[in-house]
Coordinates of C-alpha atoms in Angstrom, one line a residue:
M99 CA 0.0 0.0 0.0
N100 CA 1.2 3.5 -0.8
H101 CA 2.9 4.9 2.4
K102 CA 1.2 8.3 2.1
L103 CA -2.3 6.6 1.7
F104 CA -1.6 4.4 4.8
V105 CA -0.7 7.5 6.9
L106 CA -3.8 9.3 5.7
L107 CA -6.0 6.3 6.7
L108 CA -4.4 6.2 10.1
T109 CA -5.3 9.9 10.5
L110 CA -8.9 9.4 9.5
V111 CA -9.7 6.4 11.7
P112 CA -9.9 8.4 15.0
L113 CA -11.8 11.2 13.3
L114 CA -14.4 8.7 12.0
A115 CA -14.6 7.1 15.4
T116 CA -15.2 10.5 17.0
A117 CA -18.0 11.3 14.5
Q118 CA -19.7 8.0 15.2
A119 CA -19.5 8.5 19.0
T120 CA -20.9 12.0 18.6
D121 CA -23.9 10.7 16.6
A122 CA -24.6 8.0 19.2
D123 CA -24.3 10.6 22.0
S124 CA -26.8 12.9 20.2
N125 CA -29.2 10.0 19.8
D126 CA -28.9 9.2 23.5
K127 CA -29.7 12.8 24.4
E128 CA -32.7 12.9 22.1
A129 CA -34.0 9.7 23.6
Q130 CA -33.7 11.2 27.1
L131 CA -35.6 14.3 26.1
I132 CA -38.3 12.2 24.3
K133 CA -38.8 10.2 27.6
T134 CA -39.3 13.6 29.4
I135 CA -41.8 14.7 26.8
E136 CA -43.8 11.5 27.1
D137 CA -43.9 12.0 30.9
L138 CA -45.2 15.5 30.4
R139 CA -47.9 14.1 28.1
A140 CA -48.9 11.6 30.7
Q141 CA -49.8 14.5 33.0
R142 CA -52.8 15.1 30.8
G143 CA -55.3 13.7 33.3
V144 CA -53.8 15.5 36.3
E145 CA -55.6 18.6 37.5
F146 CA -54.1 21.6 39.4
N147 CA -55.3 24.7 41.1
Y148 CA -53.2 27.8 40.4
H149 CA -53.3 31.6 39.8
R150 CA -52.6 33.3 36.5
E151 CA -51.7 36.9 36.0
S152 CA -52.1 38.1 32.4
K153 CA -50.9 41.4 30.8
V154 CA -52.6 42.0 27.4
G155 CA -52.2 45.5 26.1
D156 CA -53.3 47.9 28.9
T157 CA -55.1 45.3 30.9
T158 CA -53.7 43.3 33.8
R159 CA -56.0 40.4 34.8
V160 CA -55.6 38.0 37.7
E161 CA -57.5 34.7 37.5
E162 CA -57.7 31.6 39.6
Y163 CA -58.0 28.2 38.1
L164 CA -59.9 25.5 40.1
G165 CA -59.2 22.2 38.4
A166 CA -61.9 20.2 40.3
N167 CA -64.8 22.4 38.9
E168 CA -66.7 21.5 35.8
D169 CA -65.6 23.1 32.6
G170 CA -66.9 26.7 32.3
Y171 CA -66.6 27.2 36.1
R172 CA -62.9 26.5 36.5
W173 CA -61.7 30.0 35.8
Q174 CA -62.5 32.6 38.4
L175 CA -61.9 36.3 37.8
V176 CA -60.1 37.8 40.8
S177 CA -59.2 41.4 39.6
E178 CA -58.6 43.6 36.5
N179 CA -56.2 46.5 36.7
Q180 CA -56.0 45.9 40.5
H181 CA -59.7 46.5 40.9
T182 CA -62.3 44.0 42.1
P183 CA -64.7 43.3 39.2
S184 CA -68.3 44.4 39.5
K185 CA -71.2 42.0 39.6
A186 CA -72.0 42.8 35.9
R187 CA -68.4 42.1 34.9
L188 CA -68.4 38.8 36.8
E189 CA -71.5 37.7 35.0
E190 CA -70.0 38.8 31.6
Y191 CA -66.9 36.8 32.4
R192 CA -68.8 33.7 33.5
E193 CA -70.9 33.8 30.3
M194 CA -67.7 34.0 28.2
R195 CA -66.2 31.0 30.0
V196 CA -69.3 28.9 29.7
T197 CA -69.5 29.7 26.0
E198 CA -65.9 28.6 25.6
A199 CA -66.6 25.4 27.4
K200 CA -69.6 24.6 25.1
A201 CA -67.3 25.2 22.1
R202 CA -64.7 22.8 23.5
A203 CA -67.3 20.2 24.2
K204 CA -68.0 20.0 20.4
E205 CA -64.4 19.5 19.5
E206 CA -63.3 15.9 18.7
G207 CA -60.2 14.2 20.1
P208 CA -58.4 14.2 23.4
S209 CA -57.4 17.4 25.3
Q210 CA -54.1 18.9 24.2
S211 CA -50.9 19.1 26.2
L212 CA -48.1 21.7 25.7
A213 CA -45.9 18.7 24.8
D214 CA -48.2 18.1 21.8
L215 CA -46.6 21.2 20.3
I216 CA -43.4 19.2 19.8
R217 CA -42.9 16.8 16.9
V218 CA -40.6 14.3 18.5
D219 CA -39.6 12.8 15.1
S220 CA -38.0 16.2 14.2
L221 CA -35.9 16.7 17.4
E222 CA -32.3 17.4 16.8
F223 CA -29.6 18.0 19.4
I224 CA -27.7 21.2 18.6
G225 CA -25.5 22.0 21.6
E226 CA -24.5 21.7 25.2
S227 CA -23.4 24.4 27.7
V228 CA -23.0 24.9 31.4
E229 CA -25.1 27.5 33.2
N230 CA -25.1 28.2 36.9
G231 CA -23.0 25.0 37.4
Q232 CA -25.4 22.7 35.6
S233 CA -25.5 21.1 32.2
V234 CA -27.9 22.6 29.7
W235 CA -28.8 20.9 26.4
Q236 CA -30.3 22.7 23.4
F237 CA -32.6 21.1 20.8
S238 CA -34.3 22.2 17.6
F239 CA -37.7 20.8 16.4
K240 CA -40.5 21.4 14.0
P241 CA -43.7 22.6 15.9
K242 CA -47.1 20.9 15.4
L243 CA -49.3 23.9 14.5
D244 CA -52.5 22.0 13.6
D245 CA -54.4 24.3 11.1
F246 CA -51.2 26.2 10.3
S247 CA -48.9 23.1 9.9
E248 CA -47.9 24.4 6.4
F249 CA -46.0 27.2 8.2
A250 CA -43.9 24.9 10.4
D251 CA -40.9 25.5 8.2
E252 CA -41.2 29.2 8.7
I253 CA -40.8 28.8 12.5
E254 CA -37.6 28.4 14.4
A255 CA -38.3 26.2 17.4
R256 CA -35.9 25.5 20.3
I257 CA -36.0 23.5 23.6
T258 CA -33.8 24.2 26.6
Y259 CA -33.4 21.0 28.7
L260 CA -31.8 20.3 32.0
P261 CA -30.6 16.7 31.8
N262 CA -29.6 16.3 35.5
T263 CA -33.2 16.9 36.6
D264 CA -35.0 15.8 33.5
L265 CA -36.7 19.2 33.3
L266 CA -37.9 20.7 30.0
Q267 CA -37.0 24.2 31.1
R268 CA -38.0 26.3 28.1
I269 CA -39.8 26.2 24.7
A270 CA -39.1 29.1 22.4
L271 CA -40.6 29.8 18.9
K272 CA -40.0 32.6 16.5
N273 CA -40.6 33.1 12.8
K274 CA -37.7 33.1 10.3
T275 CA -39.7 34.9 7.5
E276 CA -43.0 36.6 7.4
F277 CA -46.0 34.4 6.6
S278 CA -49.8 34.8 5.9
P279 CA -51.9 32.4 8.1
A280 CA -55.2 33.9 6.6
T281 CA -56.3 35.9 3.7
S282 CA -55.1 39.5 3.9
V283 CA -53.2 38.8 7.1
T284 CA -49.4 39.1 7.2
V285 CA -47.3 38.2 10.2
E286 CA -44.0 40.0 10.1
H287 CA -42.8 39.0 13.5
F288 CA -43.9 36.3 15.9
S289 CA -42.3 34.9 19.0
M290 CA -43.4 32.8 22.0
E291 CA -41.5 31.6 25.0
I292 CA -42.8 29.3 27.7
E293 CA -40.8 28.6 30.9
F294 CA -41.4 25.6 33.1
Q295 CA -40.6 24.4 36.6
R296 CA -40.9 21.3 38.7
F297 CA -43.8 21.0 41.1
A298 CA -44.2 18.5 43.9
E299 CA -41.0 16.9 42.6
R300 CA -42.8 15.0 39.9
Y301 CA -44.8 17.4 37.7
T302 CA -43.7 19.9 35.1
V303 CA -45.8 23.1 35.1
P304 CA -45.5 26.4 33.3
I305 CA -44.4 29.5 35.3
S306 CA -44.4 32.1 32.5
M307 CA -45.4 32.7 28.9
K308 CA -44.5 35.6 26.6
Q309 CA -46.0 36.1 23.1
N310 CA -45.4 38.9 20.6
A311 CA -47.0 39.3 17.2
Q312 CA -46.6 42.1 14.7
G313 CA -47.9 42.5 11.2
S314 CA -50.8 43.8 9.1
Y315 CA -54.3 42.9 8.0
L316 CA -56.5 44.1 5.2
F317 CA -53.3 45.3 3.6
F318 CA -53.0 48.6 5.5
K319 CA -54.0 48.1 9.1
D320 CA -51.1 47.3 11.4
F321 CA -51.3 45.2 14.6
H322 CA -48.9 44.7 17.5
D323 CA -50.1 42.2 20.1
Q324 CA -48.1 41.5 23.2
T325 CA -49.2 39.0 25.9
S326 CA -47.3 37.9 29.0
R327 CA -48.5 35.5 31.7
T328 CA -47.2 34.3 35.0
Y329 CA -48.4 31.2 36.9
S330 CA -48.2 30.7 40.7
D331 CA -49.7 29.1 43.8
Y332 CA -50.0 25.6 42.4
S333 CA -51.7 22.9 44.3
L334 CA -52.7 19.4 43.3
V335 CA -56.4 18.4 42.9
P336 CA -56.9 14.9 44.5
S337 CA -58.0 12.2 42.0
A338 CA -61.5 10.9 42.0
D339 CA -60.4 7.5 43.4
E340 CA -58.5 9.3 46.3
S341 CA -55.5 7.1 45.5
N342 CA -53.1 10.0 46.2
D343 CA -51.3 9.9 49.5
E344 CA -52.9 12.5 51.8
N345 CA -49.6 13.5 53.4
E346 CA -48.0 14.1 49.9
L347 CA -51.0 16.3 49.0
S348 CA -50.8 18.3 52.2
A349 CA -47.1 18.9 51.5
A350 CA -47.8 20.0 48.0
N351 CA -50.4 22.6 48.9
P352 CA -48.8 26.0 49.4
C353 CA -49.9 28.6 51.8
G354 CA -53.2 30.2 50.8
S355 CA -54.2 27.4 48.3
S356 CA -57.9 27.0 47.6
D357 CA -60.4 24.2 47.4
N358 CA -62.7 23.6 44.4
K359 CA -65.2 26.2 45.8
G360 CA -62.6 28.9 46.3
S361 CA -62.2 28.4 50.1
L362 CA -58.7 28.5 51.6
T363 CA -57.4 25.0 52.4
S364 CA -54.1 26.1 54.1
S365 CA -52.6 29.1 55.8
C366 CA -49.2 30.2 57.1

């Protein structure tokens, strides 16, 4: 064999071995994330109580979600722009929620999870770093957008994952180019970011969401919609068969949590 060719092959062998090891390592990382996503989807039947503060335009709204109530009565309006809502406003709010519940009842298929936004067959490991002393993995994916699935290629989607705690920490979406989801509507900029945390050591729940959309409709009218939400005061709703350990539930209920009728169940 030509001596130079032999030396070249010896040089390439470790490089090829490194590439194969890297591919296998990436596959292992993707498999670990997929297991975490499957666990998140398995939470579909678990109900929580929590508070949500939303800022939409000039309005700041605080609501309480009571997971044990029937659909249409789970959301309770607490305040708007730091004011207690009037009786008329509460009736208007309740009518809106009941109407939404009736519309959902007509929809076919199972309820959706945030994890359903992720197409696991499109996951790709893109990098690893260390933040605050812990390993952080980054992945890309194609989002599942239901009626707007044809625009999936126009969206850049990223996942931030903490492998040491199996926590899907963040989902971030933004458009790469402008697109038109409906006739005479052009979206020039779109971004959404959802942050998660661990609750009661076994559940993954959102703690914040930010969404920003800019564009135009009817060819000349501009829009700029900004929404931000924060979630807090989580507590677990006991299952119907009461199979949950009572001590675990008591430990999971934070100070000031509420029962399904809005009454306080614990205090400090």
